[in-house]
Structures are given as structure tokens and as C-alpha cells.
Coordinates of C-alpha atoms and ligand atoms in Angstrom, one line a residue:
M1 CA -5.9 17.3 6.7
M2 CA -4.8 13.8 7.4
L3 CA -2.2 13.5 4.6
E4 CA -0.6 16.3 2.7
L5 CA 2.0 15.9 0.0
K6 CA 3.8 19.1 -0.9
N7 CA 6.0 19.3 -4.0
I8 CA 7.4 15.8 -3.7
T9 CA 10.4 15.2 -6.0
K10 CA 12.4 12.0 -6.3
K11 CA 15.4 11.4 -8.5
Y12 CA 17.7 8.5 -9.2
R13 CA 21.2 8.9 -10.4
K14 CA 22.7 6.4 -12.9
G15 CA 26.3 7.3 -13.7
E16 CA 26.3 10.8 -14.9
E17 CA 22.6 10.8 -15.7
I18 CA 19.9 11.9 -13.3
F19 CA 16.5 10.4 -13.8
T20 CA 13.5 12.2 -12.3
V21 CA 10.9 9.7 -11.1
L22 CA 8.6 12.1 -9.4
E23 CA 8.4 15.8 -9.9
D24 CA 6.5 18.4 -7.9
V25 CA 3.7 16.0 -6.8
S26 CA 1.2 17.7 -4.4
F27 CA -2.1 16.5 -3.2
V28 CA -4.1 16.1 0.0
L29 CA -6.1 13.2 1.4
G30 CA -8.7 13.5 4.1
K31 CA -9.7 10.9 6.7
G32 CA -12.0 8.3 5.1
E33 CA -11.1 9.3 1.5
F34 CA -10.5 6.8 -1.2
L35 CA -8.0 7.8 -3.9
S36 CA -7.2 5.8 -7.0
V37 CA -3.9 6.3 -8.8
T38 CA -3.3 5.3 -12.4
G39 CA -0.5 6.0 -14.9
P40 CA 1.7 4.1 -17.4
S41 CA 4.4 1.6 -16.2
G42 CA 7.3 3.5 -14.9
S43 CA 5.4 6.7 -14.2
G44 CA 6.3 6.6 -10.5
K45 CA 3.2 5.0 -8.9
S46 CA 5.0 2.5 -6.6
T47 CA 7.6 5.1 -5.8
L48 CA 4.8 7.5 -4.7
L49 CA 3.2 4.9 -2.4
N50 CA 6.6 4.0 -0.9
I51 CA 7.2 7.7 -0.1
I52 CA 3.8 8.1 1.5
G53 CA 4.3 4.9 3.4
G54 CA 7.5 6.1 5.0
L55 CA 9.8 3.8 3.1
I56 CA 11.6 6.1 0.6
H57 CA 12.9 9.5 1.5
P58 CA 11.9 12.1 -1.1
D59 CA 14.7 14.4 -2.4
A60 CA 12.6 17.4 -2.0
G61 CA 9.1 18.3 -0.7
T62 CA 7.3 17.2 2.4
V63 CA 4.9 14.5 3.5
L64 CA 2.7 15.7 6.4
F65 CA 0.7 13.2 8.3
E66 CA -1.7 14.8 10.8
G67 CA 0.4 17.9 10.5
A68 CA 3.7 16.2 11.3
D69 CA 6.5 16.0 8.8
V70 CA 7.0 12.2 8.3
Y71 CA 10.7 12.5 7.1
E72 CA 11.7 15.1 9.6
S73 CA 11.2 12.7 12.4
S74 CA 13.7 10.2 14.0
E75 CA 14.0 6.7 12.6
K76 CA 12.1 5.5 15.7
Q77 CA 9.2 7.9 15.0
L78 CA 9.3 6.9 11.3
S79 CA 9.0 3.3 12.2
R80 CA 6.2 4.1 14.6
Y81 CA 4.4 6.0 11.8
R82 CA 4.6 2.9 9.6
K83 CA 3.5 0.5 12.3
E84 CA 0.6 2.5 13.7
N85 CA -0.9 4.1 10.6
I86 CA 0.0 2.3 7.4
G87 CA -1.2 -0.9 5.9
F88 CA 0.8 -1.7 2.8
V89 CA 0.0 -4.2 0.0
F90 CA 3.3 -4.2 -2.0
Q91 CA 3.3 -4.9 -5.7
Q92 CA 5.7 -7.8 -5.1
F93 CA 4.0 -8.7 -1.8
H94 CA 7.1 -9.0 0.3
L95 CA 5.9 -11.9 2.5
M96 CA 8.4 -13.4 4.9
P97 CA 9.7 -16.5 3.1
Y98 CA 10.3 -18.6 6.2
L99 CA 6.9 -18.0 7.8
T100 CA 3.7 -19.7 6.7
L101 CA 0.8 -17.7 5.3
Y102 CA -0.9 -17.7 8.7
Q103 CA 2.3 -16.7 10.5
N104 CA 2.9 -13.9 8.0
I105 CA -0.5 -12.4 8.9
K106 CA -0.2 -13.1 12.6
L107 CA 3.1 -11.2 12.7
A108 CA 1.3 -8.1 11.6
C109 CA -1.3 -8.1 14.4
H110 CA -1.0 -5.5 17.1
K111 CA -3.8 -6.7 19.4
P112 CA -5.3 -10.1 20.3
S113 CA -8.6 -8.9 19.0
Q114 CA -7.1 -8.5 15.6
C115 CA -5.6 -12.0 15.6
L116 CA -9.2 -13.3 16.1
Q117 CA -10.1 -11.9 12.7
I118 CA -7.4 -13.9 10.9
E119 CA -9.4 -17.0 10.3
T120 CA -12.5 -15.1 9.1
L121 CA -10.4 -13.1 6.6
I122 CA -8.5 -16.2 5.4
K123 CA -11.8 -17.9 4.8
K124 CA -13.3 -15.0 2.9
C125 CA -10.2 -15.0 0.7
S126 CA -10.5 -18.7 0.1
L127 CA -7.1 -19.4 1.7
S128 CA -8.2 -21.7 4.6
S129 CA -6.7 -24.9 3.2
L130 CA -3.4 -23.1 2.5
K131 CA -2.7 -21.3 5.8
N132 CA 0.2 -23.6 6.8
K133 CA 2.0 -23.3 3.5
F134 CA 5.0 -21.1 2.9
P135 CA 4.9 -18.3 0.3
S136 CA 7.0 -20.3 -2.2
E137 CA 4.3 -23.0 -2.1
L138 CA 1.6 -20.6 -3.0
S139 CA 0.4 -19.2 -6.4
V140 CA 0.9 -15.6 -7.1
G141 CA -2.8 -14.8 -6.6
E142 CA -2.7 -16.6 -3.2
R143 CA 0.3 -14.7 -2.1
Q144 CA -1.4 -11.5 -3.2
R145 CA -4.5 -12.2 -1.1
A146 CA -2.3 -13.2 1.9
A147 CA -0.4 -9.9 1.6
F148 CA -3.7 -8.1 1.5
I149 CA -4.9 -9.6 4.7
R150 CA -1.6 -8.8 6.3
A151 CA -2.1 -5.2 5.4
I152 CA -5.5 -4.7 6.9
I153 CA -5.3 -7.0 9.9
S154 CA -3.7 -4.3 12.0
E155 CA -6.6 -1.9 11.3
P156 CA -4.4 0.8 9.8
V157 CA -5.5 4.4 9.4
L158 CA -4.3 4.4 5.8
L159 CA -4.2 1.5 3.4
L160 CA -1.7 1.8 0.5
A161 CA -2.4 -0.9 -2.0
D162 CA -0.2 -1.4 -5.1
E163 CA -2.3 -3.1 -7.8
P164 CA -3.8 -5.5 -5.2
T165 CA -6.0 -7.2 -7.7
G166 CA -3.4 -7.4 -10.5
N167 CA -3.1 -11.2 -10.2
L168 CA -6.6 -12.2 -9.2
D169 CA -9.4 -13.9 -11.0
P170 CA -12.7 -12.0 -11.1
D171 CA -14.3 -13.7 -8.1
N172 CA -11.3 -13.2 -5.8
S173 CA -10.9 -9.6 -7.1
T174 CA -14.5 -8.9 -6.2
V175 CA -14.0 -10.3 -2.7
L176 CA -10.9 -8.2 -2.2
M177 CA -12.5 -5.1 -3.4
S178 CA -15.5 -5.6 -1.1
L179 CA -13.0 -5.9 1.8
I180 CA -11.4 -2.7 0.8
Q181 CA -14.8 -1.0 0.5
E182 CA -15.7 -2.3 4.0
F183 CA -12.4 -1.0 5.3
N184 CA -13.2 2.4 3.8
S185 CA -16.8 2.5 5.0
N186 CA -15.5 1.9 8.5
G187 CA -13.5 5.1 8.2
G188 CA -10.2 3.9 6.8
S189 CA -8.5 5.9 4.1
V190 CA -7.3 4.2 1.0
I191 CA -4.8 5.0 -1.8
I192 CA -4.9 2.3 -4.4
V193 CA -2.9 1.9 -7.6
S194 CA -5.1 0.1 -10.0
H195 CA -5.9 0.0 -13.7
D196 CA -9.2 -1.8 -13.0
P197 CA -12.1 0.4 -14.0
G198 CA -14.2 -1.2 -11.3
T199 CA -11.8 0.1 -8.7
A200 CA -11.8 3.5 -10.0
K201 CA -15.6 3.6 -9.6
L202 CA -15.2 2.8 -5.8
A203 CA -12.8 5.6 -5.3
N204 CA -14.1 9.1 -4.6
R205 CA -11.0 10.8 -6.1
H206 CA -8.5 10.0 -8.8
I207 CA -5.1 11.1 -9.9
S208 CA -3.1 10.0 -12.9
L209 CA 0.7 10.2 -13.1
H210 CA 2.5 10.9 -16.2
S211 CA 6.3 10.9 -16.3
G212 CA 6.4 11.6 -12.6
R213 CA 3.9 14.5 -12.6
V214 CA 0.3 14.5 -11.7
A215 CA -1.4 14.8 -15.0
I216 CA -5.1 14.5 -14.1
Y217 CA -6.9 15.3 -10.8
Ligands
ATP301 N1 15.8 2.2 -6.8 C1 15.7 2.6 -8.0 N2 16.8 3.0 -8.7 C2 16.7 3.5 -9.9 N3 15.6 3.7 -10.6 C3 14.5 3.4 -10.0 C4 14.4 2.8 -8.7 N4 13.1 2.6 -8.3 C5 12.4 2.9 -9.4 N5 13.2 3.4 -10.4 C6 12.7 4.0 -11.7 O1 11.7 4.9 -11.4 C7 10.6 4.8 -12.4 C8 9.3 4.6 -11.6 O2 9.3 3.4 -11.0 P1 8.0 2.9 -10.3 O3 8.2 1.5 -9.7 O4 7.5 3.9 -9.3 O5 6.9 2.8 -11.5 P2 5.4 2.3 -11.5 O6 4.6 3.5 -12.0 O7 5.0 1.7 -10.2 O8 5.5 1.2 -12.7 P3 4.7 -0.2 -12.8 O9 3.3 0.2 -13.3 O10 5.4 -0.9 -13.8 O11 4.6 -0.8 -11.5 C9 11.0 3.6 -13.3 O12 11.5 4.1 -14.5 C10 12.1 2.9 -12.5 O13 13.0 2.3 -13.4
MG302 MG1 4.6 -0.1 -9.6

């Protein structure tokens, strides 16, 4: 199995209080699968994506990728895991503020052939006239589309997308979803947090989080 989560638990401490964000979350994802994740605000969706993406250590449980324990590896291996396998569309985008839209995407390319795709994707996402602007000069939806292109430009094995259409108008949302579908039909695996019923239809599997537990498979 490509990705296996086994009994993932994550807690945060605030003073004396311990707050459990994820409890005993387990599921598997095969290559080419498309999983959608829903759940109320605060149910742990972003935390879950961050754990899968190699960014937040769980307190208990294991994340296996191609059979290897992601969090048992060295920092160097962990960063290689992120770089080689994961494309991440963060809920807050996390574009580099001092790089232009184009430079943000270019930075994520691993091969010259990937850089050649930038212009095409920028055009598809109606960003051509904005490519030399800095993130602070862009609307939220424009930043979100730029963050999306950055996530797929390196042709990752697994795309983790945190509400990637949350700020988009219907037309841009349709373009982005068709790019995700294309990514998926070319063999890429997808985990998407989305409340959009259209997205759920594209996914071939679904889980719902409730108070940090998987409520619906
Ligand atoms: N670094 C942190 N320190 C303390 N608590 C945190 C931290 N990160 C997240 N939490 C808490 O964990 C819970 C889950 O957060 P998370 O961001 O995963 O929720 P979410 O399901 O993505 O919500 P939303 O739909 O609003 O994006 C929240 O109650 C949040 O306050
Ligand atoms: Mg979130």
C-alpha cells in the first residue's frame, strides 16, 4: 500500500489541559486513489494533512509511505520525502512573500521539463497577466490558484490539498478541479479537504472527521 496511517494521535497542551486533535486515525491509500476528507471546523483536517505531508510529528501511531515509517527517518530523509513525493496546497497558501507569483512556482520545479509547464498552467488558471506580481498584490483566489500550481508543478506522487477551491469563483473552481482530475488520471494520488459536493463526486473514497476521529468511511 502506498500510504498507511496506523492509529495516529495528536494532542496539544494548553497549560494543564491536554486537547486531543486527532485520536486513533487509521486508513490506507493506494496509488492513484482519490480521497476526500470532510468534517466540521476544528475537527483536525489540516492537522491530518500536515501529518501525512511530513510536517507535524504525531504523538502516537505511524505513517508508512511505501512501507517506510515517515517519522522514524532522519530529518534529511523526511525532507526528501516531502520534496520527492508530496505536493501541498496549504489552507493559508504559504507563498514566499518576496518572490513573484512566477518565481514562487519556479522554485518548486525539480526539472527543466517541469518549468516548461509553468506558462501553460498559469494561463489555464487565468494568471498570465499577474505572474510578476508579489503575493501581497494578489487577491486571495489568485494566491490560491498560484499555490495550487506550485503544488502540482513538481509532479508529486501524492497531492495534499486543503480546501483548494475555498476562495474561488465557480469558473476557476471548475478549472482547478479539472486539473486535479487530470493529475489523478495520470496516476497521481490525491487527498483533498473540501466541503464542495462536486469534489466529493470526483473522489473514489471519502472519510469524515468528527472531534479528531474518523466518523464515516
Ligand atoms: N499548533 C497548535 N496548537 C494548539 N492547538 C492547535 C494547533 N494546531 C491546531 N490546533 C487545534 O486543533 C484543532 C484542529 O485544528 P485543524 O486546523 O486541524 O482543524 P480543521 O479541521 O482543519 O479546521 P478548519 O475547517 O477550520 O480549517 C483546532 O481546535 C485547533 O485549535
Ligand atoms: Mg483546516
